[in-house]
Amino acid sequence: MATTSTTGLETVRAEIARACRDAGRDPSDVTLVAVSKTFSAERIEPVIEAGQRVFGENRVQEAKAKWPALMQKHRGIELHLIGPLQSNKAKEAVALFDAIHSVDRPSLCEALAKEIAKQERSPLLFVEINTGAEPQKAGILPQDADAFLAACREKYGLTIAGLMCIPPFEEAPGPHFALTAKIAKRNGLKLLSMGMSADFATAIQLGATHVRVGSAIFGERH
Ligand SMILES: *Cc1c(COP(=O)(O)O)cnc(C)c1O
């Protein structure tokens, strides 16, 4: 029989527990964000029924199509946006998501600040850091992070809870996680969204508070 998403979930939970033990961390300090992008409600439901409550999606439209019905049916779901956000979708994103991991430019800050005030909602906000300075990737360059975080606070009145990174695919992730943790620490930020299926144990070792795990739970995406 093929591996089901609930056995994937069990395996990931056990690996998170082990990584926390190895790092001397409390497992309750690490939130598993189950990344359900591309998977249907039918594939997601068994994972909800197995007790998972925090889910990640990378597109506003896809999340809007899938999640309102699931959230009606199952209590206590927390939905995180992990993918890039266009400013013109800030309204929908603030209405739907409990956390946004991809704050990465002033125009988005402005749009988010406006919607947060208007809707009286306060999603947890993470600033994405482009630790590998990859031109095709979103995120603030490490050397611009301190100034950007100050602007989020002072210019836009946003409360940033933490940082997020996606290390370059072909590089060892450890130094990227360590750099992200260092920038967070010197800016007084407590949350770190880092680590995916291939490297969440390393991320936990380096301080991740939110690991974004998709394929290790749901299987390969097509
Ligand atoms: C898809 C995605 C993930 C999950 O990736 P897996 O390798 O399937 O665990 C994590 N973070 C972001 C930003 C993603 O887009």
JSON list of C-alpha atoms and ligand atoms in Angstrom, two decimals:
[
{"chain": "A", "resi": 1, "resn": "MET", "atom": "CA", "xyz": [0.00, 0.00, 0.00]},
{"chain": "A", "resi": 2, "resn": "ALA", "atom": "CA", "xyz": [1.17, 3.51, -0.75]},
{"chain": "A", "resi": 3, "resn": "THR", "atom": "CA", "xyz": [2.24, 5.66, 2.16]},
{"chain": "A", "resi": 4, "resn": "THR", "atom": "CA", "xyz": [-0.75, 7.65, 3.32]},
{"chain": "A", "resi": 5, "resn": "SER", "atom": "CA", "xyz": [-0.58, 11.25, 4.44]},
{"chain": "A", "resi": 6, "resn": "THR", "atom": "CA", "xyz": [-1.38, 10.25, 8.03]},
{"chain": "A", "resi": 7, "resn": "THR", "atom": "CA", "xyz": [1.64, 7.95, 8.23]},
{"chain": "A", "resi": 8, "resn": "GLY", "atom": "CA", "xyz": [3.66, 10.79, 6.69]},
{"chain": "A", "resi": 9, "resn": "LEU", "atom": "CA", "xyz": [2.35, 13.06, 9.42]},
{"chain": "A", "resi": 10, "resn": "GLU", "atom": "CA", "xyz": [3.27, 10.55, 12.14]},
{"chain": "A", "resi": 11, "resn": "THR", "atom": "CA", "xyz": [6.80, 10.20, 10.76]},
{"chain": "A", "resi": 12, "resn": "VAL", "atom": "CA", "xyz": [7.30, 13.96, 10.57]},
{"chain": "A", "resi": 13, "resn": "ARG", "atom": "CA", "xyz": [5.99, 14.43, 14.12]},
{"chain": "A", "resi": 14, "resn": "ALA", "atom": "CA", "xyz": [8.39, 11.79, 15.40]},
{"chain": "A", "resi": 15, "resn": "GLU", "atom": "CA", "xyz": [11.31, 13.41, 13.55]},
{"chain": "A", "resi": 16, "resn": "ILE", "atom": "CA", "xyz": [10.43, 16.82, 14.96]},
{"chain": "A", "resi": 17, "resn": "ALA", "atom": "CA", "xyz": [10.32, 15.33, 18.46]},
{"chain": "A", "resi": 18, "resn": "ARG", "atom": "CA", "xyz": [13.71, 13.70, 17.94]},
{"chain": "A", "resi": 19, "resn": "ALA", "atom": "CA", "xyz": [15.27, 16.88, 16.52]},
{"chain": "A", "resi": 20, "resn": "CYS", "atom": "CA", "xyz": [13.95, 18.83, 19.53]},
{"chain": "A", "resi": 21, "resn": "ARG", "atom": "CA", "xyz": [15.36, 16.23, 21.92]},
{"chain": "A", "resi": 22, "resn": "ASP", "atom": "CA", "xyz": [18.76, 16.35, 20.18]},
{"chain": "A", "resi": 23, "resn": "ALA", "atom": "CA", "xyz": [18.77, 20.16, 20.31]},
{"chain": "A", "resi": 24, "resn": "GLY", "atom": "CA", "xyz": [17.56, 20.30, 23.92]},
{"chain": "A", "resi": 25, "resn": "ARG", "atom": "CA", "xyz": [14.44, 22.18, 22.84]},
{"chain": "A", "resi": 26, "resn": "ASP", "atom": "CA", "xyz": [10.85, 21.88, 23.96]},
{"chain": "A", "resi": 27, "resn": "PRO", "atom": "CA", "xyz": [8.75, 20.33, 21.13]},
{"chain": "A", "resi": 28, "resn": "SER", "atom": "CA", "xyz": [5.93, 22.73, 21.98]},
{"chain": "A", "resi": 29, "resn": "ASP", "atom": "CA", "xyz": [8.19, 25.56, 20.75]},
{"chain": "A", "resi": 30, "resn": "VAL", "atom": "CA", "xyz": [8.14, 24.16, 17.22]},
{"chain": "A", "resi": 31, "resn": "THR", "atom": "CA", "xyz": [4.97, 24.52, 15.12]},
{"chain": "A", "resi": 32, "resn": "LEU", "atom": "CA", "xyz": [4.50, 22.12, 12.24]},
{"chain": "A", "resi": 33, "resn": "VAL", "atom": "CA", "xyz": [2.96, 23.95, 9.27]},
{"chain": "A", "resi": 34, "resn": "ALA", "atom": "CA", "xyz": [1.62, 21.18, 7.01]},
{"chain": "A", "resi": 35, "resn": "VAL", "atom": "CA", "xyz": [2.00, 22.50, 3.47]},
{"chain": "A", "resi": 36, "resn": "SER", "atom": "CA", "xyz": [-1.08, 21.34, 1.57]},
{"chain": "A", "resi": 37, "resn": "LYS", "atom": "CA", "xyz": [-0.60, 23.29, -1.69]},
{"chain": "A", "resi": 38, "resn": "THR", "atom": "CA", "xyz": [-1.76, 21.36, -4.78]},
{"chain": "A", "resi": 39, "resn": "PHE", "atom": "CA", "xyz": [-3.54, 18.75, -2.62]},
{"chain": "A", "resi": 40, "resn": "SER", "atom": "CA", "xyz": [-7.30, 18.41, -2.63]},
{"chain": "A", "resi": 41, "resn": "ALA", "atom": "CA", "xyz": [-9.62, 18.66, 0.37]},
{"chain": "A", "resi": 42, "resn": "GLU", "atom": "CA", "xyz": [-9.99, 14.87, 0.23]},
{"chain": "A", "resi": 43, "resn": "ARG", "atom": "CA", "xyz": [-6.26, 14.48, 0.76]},
{"chain": "A", "resi": 44, "resn": "ILE", "atom": "CA", "xyz": [-6.15, 17.12, 3.48]},
{"chain": "A", "resi": 45, "resn": "GLU", "atom": "CA", "xyz": [-9.04, 15.88, 5.62]},
{"chain": "A", "resi": 46, "resn": "PRO", "atom": "CA", "xyz": [-7.39, 12.73, 6.98]},
{"chain": "A", "resi": 47, "resn": "VAL", "atom": "CA", "xyz": [-4.52, 14.91, 8.17]},
{"chain": "A", "resi": 48, "resn": "ILE", "atom": "CA", "xyz": [-6.95, 17.23, 9.97]},
{"chain": "A", "resi": 49, "resn": "GLU", "atom": "CA", "xyz": [-8.64, 14.17, 11.46]},
{"chain": "A", "resi": 50, "resn": "ALA", "atom": "CA", "xyz": [-5.25, 12.97, 12.70]},
{"chain": "A", "resi": 51, "resn": "GLY", "atom": "CA", "xyz": [-5.07, 16.16, 14.78]},
{"chain": "A", "resi": 52, "resn": "GLN", "atom": "CA", "xyz": [-3.07, 18.53, 12.58]},
{"chain": "A", "resi": 53, "resn": "ARG", "atom": "CA", "xyz": [-4.46, 22.06, 12.77]},
{"chain": "A", "resi": 54, "resn": "VAL", "atom": "CA", "xyz": [-1.85, 24.36, 11.16]},
{"chain": "A", "resi": 55, "resn": "PHE", "atom": "CA", "xyz": [-1.67, 24.35, 7.35]},
{"chain": "A", "resi": 56, "resn": "GLY", "atom": "CA", "xyz": [0.31, 26.28, 4.75]},
{"chain": "A", "resi": 57, "resn": "GLU", "atom": "CA", "xyz": [-0.71, 27.32, 1.24]},
{"chain": "A", "resi": 58, "resn": "ASN", "atom": "CA", "xyz": [1.33, 29.30, -1.27]},
{"chain": "A", "resi": 59, "resn": "ARG", "atom": "CA", "xyz": [-1.45, 30.85, -3.35]},
{"chain": "A", "resi": 60, "resn": "VAL", "atom": "CA", "xyz": [-4.30, 33.05, -2.16]},
{"chain": "A", "resi": 61, "resn": "GLN", "atom": "CA", "xyz": [-6.72, 31.85, -4.87]},
{"chain": "A", "resi": 62, "resn": "GLU", "atom": "CA", "xyz": [-6.10, 28.17, -4.23]},
{"chain": "A", "resi": 63, "resn": "ALA", "atom": "CA", "xyz": [-6.49, 28.65, -0.48]},
{"chain": "A", "resi": 64, "resn": "LYS", "atom": "CA", "xyz": [-9.73, 30.58, -0.98]},
{"chain": "A", "resi": 65, "resn": "ALA", "atom": "CA", "xyz": [-11.12, 27.77, -3.10]},
{"chain": "A", "resi": 66, "resn": "LYS", "atom": "CA", "xyz": [-10.21, 24.98, -0.67]},
{"chain": "A", "resi": 67, "resn": "TRP", "atom": "CA", "xyz": [-10.17, 26.20, 2.91]},
{"chain": "A", "resi": 68, "resn": "PRO", "atom": "CA", "xyz": [-13.38, 28.06, 3.83]},
{"chain": "A", "resi": 69, "resn": "ALA", "atom": "CA", "xyz": [-15.39, 24.81, 3.54]},
{"chain": "A", "resi": 70, "resn": "LEU", "atom": "CA", "xyz": [-12.78, 22.82, 5.48]},
{"chain": "A", "resi": 71, "resn": "MET", "atom": "CA", "xyz": [-12.69, 25.48, 8.18]},
{"chain": "A", "resi": 72, "resn": "GLN", "atom": "CA", "xyz": [-16.47, 25.37, 8.51]},
{"chain": "A", "resi": 73, "resn": "LYS", "atom": "CA", "xyz": [-16.33, 21.66, 9.03]},
{"chain": "A", "resi": 74, "resn": "HIS", "atom": "CA", "xyz": [-13.30, 21.45, 11.33]},
{"chain": "A", "resi": 75, "resn": "ARG", "atom": "CA", "xyz": [-12.73, 23.76, 14.28]},
{"chain": "A", "resi": 76, "resn": "GLY", "atom": "CA", "xyz": [-9.49, 25.45, 15.17]},
{"chain": "A", "resi": 77, "resn": "ILE", "atom": "CA", "xyz": [-7.73, 25.45, 11.81]},
{"chain": "A", "resi": 78, "resn": "GLU", "atom": "CA", "xyz": [-4.87, 27.94, 11.46]},
{"chain": "A", "resi": 79, "resn": "LEU", "atom": "CA", "xyz": [-3.98, 28.88, 7.90]},
{"chain": "A", "resi": 80, "resn": "HIS", "atom": "CA", "xyz": [-0.57, 30.24, 6.89]},
{"chain": "A", "resi": 81, "resn": "LEU", "atom": "CA", "xyz": [0.36, 31.92, 3.60]},
{"chain": "A", "resi": 82, "resn": "ILE", "atom": "CA", "xyz": [3.88, 30.78, 2.74]},
{"chain": "A", "resi": 83, "resn": "GLY", "atom": "CA", "xyz": [4.13, 31.96, -0.89]},
{"chain": "A", "resi": 84, "resn": "PRO", "atom": "CA", "xyz": [4.61, 35.38, -2.49]},
{"chain": "A", "resi": 85, "resn": "LEU", "atom": "CA", "xyz": [1.81, 37.90, -1.99]},
{"chain": "A", "resi": 86, "resn": "GLN", "atom": "CA", "xyz": [0.81, 40.59, -4.49]},
{"chain": "A", "resi": 87, "resn": "SER", "atom": "CA", "xyz": [-0.24, 43.87, -2.88]},
{"chain": "A", "resi": 88, "resn": "ASN", "atom": "CA", "xyz": [-3.59, 43.75, -4.65]},
{"chain": "A", "resi": 89, "resn": "LYS", "atom": "CA", "xyz": [-4.36, 40.46, -2.84]},
{"chain": "A", "resi": 90, "resn": "ALA", "atom": "CA", "xyz": [-3.54, 41.87, 0.61]},
{"chain": "A", "resi": 91, "resn": "LYS", "atom": "CA", "xyz": [-7.22, 42.30, 1.40]},
{"chain": "A", "resi": 92, "resn": "GLU", "atom": "CA", "xyz": [-8.07, 38.67, 0.71]},
{"chain": "A", "resi": 93, "resn": "ALA", "atom": "CA", "xyz": [-4.91, 37.47, 2.44]},
{"chain": "A", "resi": 94, "resn": "VAL", "atom": "CA", "xyz": [-5.59, 39.39, 5.65]},
{"chain": "A", "resi": 95, "resn": "ALA", "atom": "CA", "xyz": [-9.18, 38.11, 5.66]},
{"chain": "A", "resi": 96, "resn": "LEU", "atom": "CA", "xyz": [-8.22, 34.45, 5.20]},
{"chain": "A", "resi": 97, "resn": "PHE", "atom": "CA", "xyz": [-4.81, 33.81, 6.74]},
{"chain": "A", "resi": 98, "resn": "ASP", "atom": "CA", "xyz": [-3.67, 33.67, 10.36]},
{"chain": "A", "resi": 99, "resn": "ALA", "atom": "CA", "xyz": [-0.03, 34.12, 9.38]},
{"chain": "A", "resi": 100, "resn": "ILE", "atom": "CA", "xyz": [1.81, 35.56, 6.37]},
{"chain": "A", "resi": 101, "resn": "HIS", "atom": "CA", "xyz": [5.39, 34.33, 5.92]},
{"chain": "A", "resi": 102, "resn": "SER", "atom": "CA", "xyz": [6.29, 36.38, 2.86]},
{"chain": "A", "resi": 103, "resn": "VAL", "atom": "CA", "xyz": [6.43, 40.08, 3.76]},
{"chain": "A", "resi": 104, "resn": "ASP", "atom": "CA", "xyz": [9.15, 41.32, 1.41]},
{"chain": "A", "resi": 105, "resn": "ARG", "atom": "CA", "xyz": [8.66, 44.89, 0.19]},
{"chain": "A", "resi": 106, "resn": "PRO", "atom": "CA", "xyz": [7.43, 48.34, 1.22]},
{"chain": "A", "resi": 107, "resn": "SER", "atom": "CA", "xyz": [4.40, 48.38, -1.09]},
{"chain": "A", "resi": 108, "resn": "LEU", "atom": "CA", "xyz": [3.17, 45.14, 0.48]},
{"chain": "A", "resi": 109, "resn": "CYS", "atom": "CA", "xyz": [3.76, 46.54, 3.98]},
{"chain": "A", "resi": 110, "resn": "GLU", "atom": "CA", "xyz": [1.61, 49.51, 3.10]},
{"chain": "A", "resi": 111, "resn": "ALA", "atom": "CA", "xyz": [-1.19, 47.34, 1.71]},
{"chain": "A", "resi": 112, "resn": "LEU", "atom": "CA", "xyz": [-1.06, 44.97, 4.70]},
{"chain": "A", "resi": 113, "resn": "ALA", "atom": "CA", "xyz": [-1.07, 47.82, 7.24]},
{"chain": "A", "resi": 114, "resn": "LYS", "atom": "CA", "xyz": [-4.15, 49.29, 5.61]},
{"chain": "A", "resi": 115, "resn": "GLU", "atom": "CA", "xyz": [-6.06, 45.99, 5.60]},
{"chain": "A", "resi": 116, "resn": "ILE", "atom": "CA", "xyz": [-5.01, 45.04, 9.12]},
{"chain": "A", "resi": 117, "resn": "ALA", "atom": "CA", "xyz": [-6.42, 48.33, 10.40]},
{"chain": "A", "resi": 118, "resn": "LYS", "atom": "CA", "xyz": [-9.57, 48.09, 8.31]},
{"chain": "A", "resi": 119, "resn": "GLN", "atom": "CA", "xyz": [-10.39, 44.45, 9.06]},
{"chain": "A", "resi": 120, "resn": "GLU", "atom": "CA", "xyz": [-9.19, 44.56, 12.67]},
{"chain": "A", "resi": 121, "resn": "ARG", "atom": "CA", "xyz": [-7.35, 41.33, 12.12]},
{"chain": "A", "resi": 122, "resn": "SER", "atom": "CA", "xyz": [-3.74, 40.74, 13.08]},
{"chain": "A", "resi": 123, "resn": "PRO", "atom": "CA", "xyz": [-2.13, 37.88, 11.20]},
{"chain": "A", "resi": 124, "resn": "LEU", "atom": "CA", "xyz": [1.28, 36.84, 12.45]},
{"chain": "A", "resi": 125, "resn": "LEU", "atom": "CA", "xyz": [3.80, 38.46, 10.08]},
{"chain": "A", "resi": 126, "resn": "PHE", "atom": "CA", "xyz": [7.17, 37.11, 8.99]},
{"chain": "A", "resi": 127, "resn": "VAL", "atom": "CA", "xyz": [9.65, 39.00, 6.83]},
{"chain": "A", "resi": 128, "resn": "GLU", "atom": "CA", "xyz": [11.22, 36.80, 4.18]},
{"chain": "A", "resi": 129, "resn": "ILE", "atom": "CA", "xyz": [15.01, 37.04, 3.92]},
{"chain": "A", "resi": 130, "resn": "ASN", "atom": "CA", "xyz": [16.70, 36.10, 0.63]},
{"chain": "A", "resi": 131, "resn": "THR", "atom": "CA", "xyz": [19.73, 34.64, 2.40]},
{"chain": "A", "resi": 132, "resn": "GLY", "atom": "CA", "xyz": [21.28, 33.34, -0.82]},
{"chain": "A", "resi": 133, "resn": "ALA", "atom": "CA", "xyz": [20.79, 36.70, -2.61]},
{"chain": "A", "resi": 134, "resn": "GLU", "atom": "CA", "xyz": [19.18, 34.78, -5.47]},
{"chain": "A", "resi": 135, "resn": "PRO", "atom": "CA", "xyz": [17.90, 37.18, -8.14]},
{"chain": "A", "resi": 136, "resn": "GLN", "atom": "CA", "xyz": [14.84, 35.06, -8.99]},
{"chain": "A", "resi": 137, "resn": "LYS", "atom": "CA", "xyz": [13.79, 34.69, -5.37]},
{"chain": "A", "resi": 138, "resn": "ALA", "atom": "CA", "xyz": [11.64, 36.97, -3.24]},
{"chain": "A", "resi": 139, "resn": "GLY", "atom": "CA", "xyz": [12.86, 38.34, 0.04]},
{"chain": "A", "resi": 140, "resn": "ILE", "atom": "CA", "xyz": [14.90, 41.12, 1.57]},
{"chain": "A", "resi": 141, "resn": "LEU", "atom": "CA", "xyz": [18.68, 40.90, 1.17]},
{"chain": "A", "resi": 142, "resn": "PRO", "atom": "CA", "xyz": [20.45, 40.18, 4.47]},
{"chain": "A", "resi": 143, "resn": "GLN", "atom": "CA", "xyz": [22.28, 43.51, 4.42]},
{"chain": "A", "resi": 144, "resn": "ASP", "atom": "CA", "xyz": [18.97, 45.38, 4.01]},
{"chain": "A", "resi": 145, "resn": "ALA", "atom": "CA", "xyz": [17.09, 43.45, 6.70]},
{"chain": "A", "resi": 146, "resn": "ASP", "atom": "CA", "xyz": [17.68, 45.73, 9.70]},
{"chain": "A", "resi": 147, "resn": "ALA", "atom": "CA", "xyz": [16.56, 48.86, 7.82]},
{"chain": "A", "resi": 148, "resn": "PHE", "atom": "CA", "xyz": [13.53, 47.07, 6.36]},
{"chain": "A", "resi": 149, "resn": "LEU", "atom": "CA", "xyz": [12.47, 45.79, 9.79]},
{"chain": "A", "resi": 150, "resn": "ALA", "atom": "CA", "xyz": [12.81, 49.29, 11.23]},
{"chain": "A", "resi": 151, "resn": "ALA", "atom": "CA", "xyz": [10.66, 50.66, 8.39]},
{"chain": "A", "resi": 152, "resn": "CYS", "atom": "CA", "xyz": [8.00, 47.97, 9.00]},
{"chain": "A", "resi": 153, "resn": "ARG", "atom": "CA", "xyz": [7.75, 49.19, 12.57]},
{"chain": "A", "resi": 154, "resn": "GLU", "atom": "CA", "xyz": [8.23, 52.92, 12.27]},
{"chain": "A", "resi": 155, "resn": "LYS", "atom": "CA", "xyz": [6.84, 53.76, 8.87]},
{"chain": "A", "resi": 156, "resn": "TYR", "atom": "CA", "xyz": [4.04, 51.20, 8.51]},
{"chain": "A", "resi": 157, "resn": "GLY", "atom": "CA", "xyz": [3.26, 50.44, 12.15]},
{"chain": "A", "resi": 158, "resn": "LEU", "atom": "CA", "xyz": [3.44, 46.70, 11.50]},
{"chain": "A", "resi": 159, "resn": "THR", "atom": "CA", "xyz": [4.33, 44.23, 14.22]},
{"chain": "A", "resi": 160, "resn": "ILE", "atom": "CA", "xyz": [6.71, 41.72, 12.69]},
{"chain": "A", "resi": 161, "resn": "ALA", "atom": "CA", "xyz": [6.85, 38.46, 14.65]},
{"chain": "A", "resi": 162, "resn": "GLY", "atom": "CA", "xyz": [9.73, 36.75, 12.90]},
{"chain": "A", "resi": 163, "resn": "LEU", "atom": "CA", "xyz": [11.75, 35.91, 9.81]},
{"chain": "A", "resi": 164, "resn": "MET", "atom": "CA", "xyz": [11.39, 33.31, 7.11]},
{"chain": "A", "resi": 165, "resn": "CYS", "atom": "CA", "xyz": [13.93, 31.93, 4.64]},
{"chain": "A", "resi": 166, "resn": "ILE", "atom": "CA", "xyz": [14.15, 29.44, 1.78]},
{"chain": "A", "resi": 167, "resn": "PRO", "atom": "CA", "xyz": [17.81, 28.46, 1.30]},
{"chain": "A", "resi": 168, "resn": "PRO", "atom": "CA", "xyz": [19.14, 28.01, -2.25]},
{"chain": "A", "resi": 169, "resn": "PHE", "atom": "CA", "xyz": [18.20, 24.55, -3.48]},
{"chain": "A", "resi": 170, "resn": "GLU", "atom": "CA", "xyz": [21.76, 23.45, -4.28]},
{"chain": "A", "resi": 171, "resn": "GLU", "atom": "CA", "xyz": [23.45, 24.64, -1.07]},
{"chain": "A", "resi": 172, "resn": "ALA", "atom": "CA", "xyz": [23.77, 23.25, 2.45]},
{"chain": "A", "resi": 173, "resn": "PRO", "atom": "CA", "xyz": [20.93, 24.93, 4.36]},
{"chain": "A", "resi": 174, "resn": "GLY", "atom": "CA", "xyz": [22.66, 25.27, 7.74]},
{"chain": "A", "resi": 175, "resn": "PRO", "atom": "CA", "xyz": [24.51, 28.57, 7.12]},
{"chain": "A", "resi": 176, "resn": "HIS", "atom": "CA", "xyz": [21.31, 30.11, 5.69]},
{"chain": "A", "resi": 177, "resn": "PHE", "atom": "CA", "xyz": [19.32, 29.11, 8.77]},
{"chain": "A", "resi": 178, "resn": "ALA", "atom": "CA", "xyz": [22.08, 30.40, 11.05]},
{"chain": "A", "resi": 179, "resn": "LEU", "atom": "CA", "xyz": [22.19, 33.75, 9.23]},
{"chain": "A", "resi": 180, "resn": "THR", "atom": "CA", "xyz": [18.41, 34.12, 9.48]},
{"chain": "A", "resi": 181, "resn": "ALA", "atom": "CA", "xyz": [18.54, 33.32, 13.21]},
{"chain": "A", "resi": 182, "resn": "LYS", "atom": "CA", "xyz": [21.29, 35.89, 13.71]},
{"chain": "A", "resi": 183, "resn": "ILE", "atom": "CA", "xyz": [19.33, 38.65, 11.95]},
{"chain": "A", "resi": 184, "resn": "ALA", "atom": "CA", "xyz": [16.24, 37.77, 14.02]},
{"chain": "A", "resi": 185, "resn": "LYS", "atom": "CA", "xyz": [18.16, 37.83, 17.26]},
{"chain": "A", "resi": 186, "resn": "ARG", "atom": "CA", "xyz": [19.73, 41.24, 16.74]},
{"chain": "A", "resi": 187, "resn": "ASN", "atom": "CA", "xyz": [16.31, 42.64, 15.84]},
{"chain": "A", "resi": 188, "resn": "GLY", "atom": "CA", "xyz": [14.59, 41.11, 18.85]},
{"chain": "A", "resi": 189, "resn": "LEU", "atom": "CA", "xyz": [12.39, 38.77, 16.80]},
{"chain": "A", "resi": 190, "resn": "LYS", "atom": "CA", "xyz": [11.32, 35.48, 18.38]},
{"chain": "A", "resi": 191, "resn": "LEU", "atom": "CA", "xyz": [9.90, 33.45, 15.49]},
{"chain": "A", "resi": 192, "resn": "LEU", "atom": "CA", "xyz": [11.81, 31.67, 12.74]},
{"chain": "A", "resi": 193, "resn": "SER", "atom": "CA", "xyz": [10.00, 30.06, 9.80]},
{"chain": "A", "resi": 194, "resn": "MET", "atom": "CA", "xyz": [12.59, 27.77, 8.28]},
{"chain": "A", "resi": 195, "resn": "GLY", "atom": "CA", "xyz": [13.00, 24.16, 7.26]},
{"chain": "A", "resi": 196, "resn": "MET", "atom": "CA", "xyz": [11.08, 22.11, 4.67]},
{"chain": "A", "resi": 197, "resn": "SER", "atom": "CA", "xyz": [10.77, 18.34, 4.10]},
{"chain": "A", "resi": 198, "resn": "ALA", "atom": "CA", "xyz": [14.46, 17.85, 3.31]},
{"chain": "A", "resi": 199, "resn": "ASP", "atom": "CA", "xyz": [15.97, 19.94, 6.08]},
{"chain": "A", "resi": 200, "resn": "PHE", "atom": "CA", "xyz": [13.56, 20.62, 8.95]},
{"chain": "A", "resi": 201, "resn": "ALA", "atom": "CA", "xyz": [15.72, 18.75, 11.49]},
{"chain": "A", "resi": 202, "resn": "THR", "atom": "CA", "xyz": [18.68, 21.04, 10.69]},
{"chain": "A", "resi": 203, "resn": "ALA", "atom": "CA", "xyz": [16.39, 24.05, 10.93]},
{"chain": "A", "resi": 204, "resn": "ILE", "atom": "CA", "xyz": [15.17, 22.96, 14.38]},
{"chain": "A", "resi": 205, "resn": "GLN", "atom": "CA", "xyz": [18.76, 22.58, 15.51]},
{"chain": "A", "resi": 206, "resn": "LEU", "atom": "CA", "xyz": [19.34, 26.20, 14.43]},
{"chain": "A", "resi": 207, "resn": "GLY", "atom": "CA", "xyz": [16.26, 27.60, 16.16]},
{"chain": "A", "resi": 208, "resn": "ALA", "atom": "CA", "xyz": [13.27, 27.18, 13.81]},
{"chain": "A", "resi": 209, "resn": "THR", "atom": "CA", "xyz": [9.93, 27.80, 15.53]},
{"chain": "A", "resi": 210, "resn": "HIS", "atom": "CA", "xyz": [7.87, 27.06, 12.39]},
{"chain": "A", "resi": 211, "resn": "VAL", "atom": "CA", "xyz": [8.79, 24.27, 9.98]},
{"chain": "A", "resi": 212, "resn": "ARG", "atom": "CA", "xyz": [6.95, 24.21, 6.63]},
{"chain": "A", "resi": 213, "resn": "VAL", "atom": "CA", "xyz": [6.64, 20.58, 5.59]},
{"chain": "A", "resi": 214, "resn": "GLY", "atom": "CA", "xyz": [4.74, 19.43, 2.50]},
{"chain": "A", "resi": 215, "resn": "SER", "atom": "CA", "xyz": [5.92, 16.39, 0.57]},
{"chain": "A", "resi": 216, "resn": "ALA", "atom": "CA", "xyz": [7.12, 14.46, 3.67]},
{"chain": "A", "resi": 217, "resn": "ILE", "atom": "CA", "xyz": [3.48, 14.50, 4.80]},
{"chain": "A", "resi": 218, "resn": "PHE", "atom": "CA", "xyz": [1.39, 14.49, 1.62]},
{"chain": "A", "resi": 219, "resn": "GLY", "atom": "CA", "xyz": [3.77, 12.80, -0.83]},
{"chain": "A", "resi": 220, "resn": "GLU", "atom": "CA", "xyz": [5.20, 14.17, -4.06]},
{"chain": "A", "resi": 221, "resn": "ARG", "atom": "CA", "xyz": [3.40, 17.03, -5.78]},
{"chain": "A", "resi": 222, "resn": "HIS", "atom": "CA", "xyz": [2.47, 16.66, -9.43]},
{"chain": "B", "resi": 1, "resn": "LIG", "atom": "C1", "xyz": [6.15, 24.12, -1.08]},
{"chain": "B", "resi": 1, "resn": "LIG", "atom": "C2", "xyz": [6.81, 24.88, 0.02]},
{"chain": "B", "resi": 1, "resn": "LIG", "atom": "C3", "xyz": [7.24, 24.23, 1.19]},
{"chain": "B", "resi": 1, "resn": "LIG", "atom": "C4", "xyz": [7.13, 22.73, 1.41]},
{"chain": "B", "resi": 1, "resn": "LIG", "atom": "O1", "xyz": [8.07, 22.06, 0.63]},
{"chain": "B", "resi": 1, "resn": "LIG", "atom": "P1", "xyz": [8.35, 20.49, 0.83]},
{"chain": "B", "resi": 1, "resn": "LIG", "atom": "O2", "xyz": [9.70, 20.30, 0.27]},
{"chain": "B", "resi": 1, "resn": "LIG", "atom": "O3", "xyz": [7.28, 19.78, 0.07]},
{"chain": "B", "resi": 1, "resn": "LIG", "atom": "O4", "xyz": [8.28, 20.20, 2.28]},
{"chain": "B", "resi": 1, "resn": "LIG", "atom": "C5", "xyz": [7.80, 25.01, 2.18]},
{"chain": "B", "resi": 1, "resn": "LIG", "atom": "N1", "xyz": [7.94, 26.35, 2.04]},
{"chain": "B", "resi": 1, "resn": "LIG", "atom": "C6", "xyz": [7.54, 27.00, 0.93]},
{"chain": "B", "resi": 1, "resn": "LIG", "atom": "C7", "xyz": [7.74, 28.48, 0.85]},
{"chain": "B", "resi": 1, "resn": "LIG", "atom": "C8", "xyz": [6.97, 26.29, -0.12]},
{"chain": "B", "resi": 1, "resn": "LIG", "atom": "O5", "xyz": [6.57, 26.96, -1.23]}
]
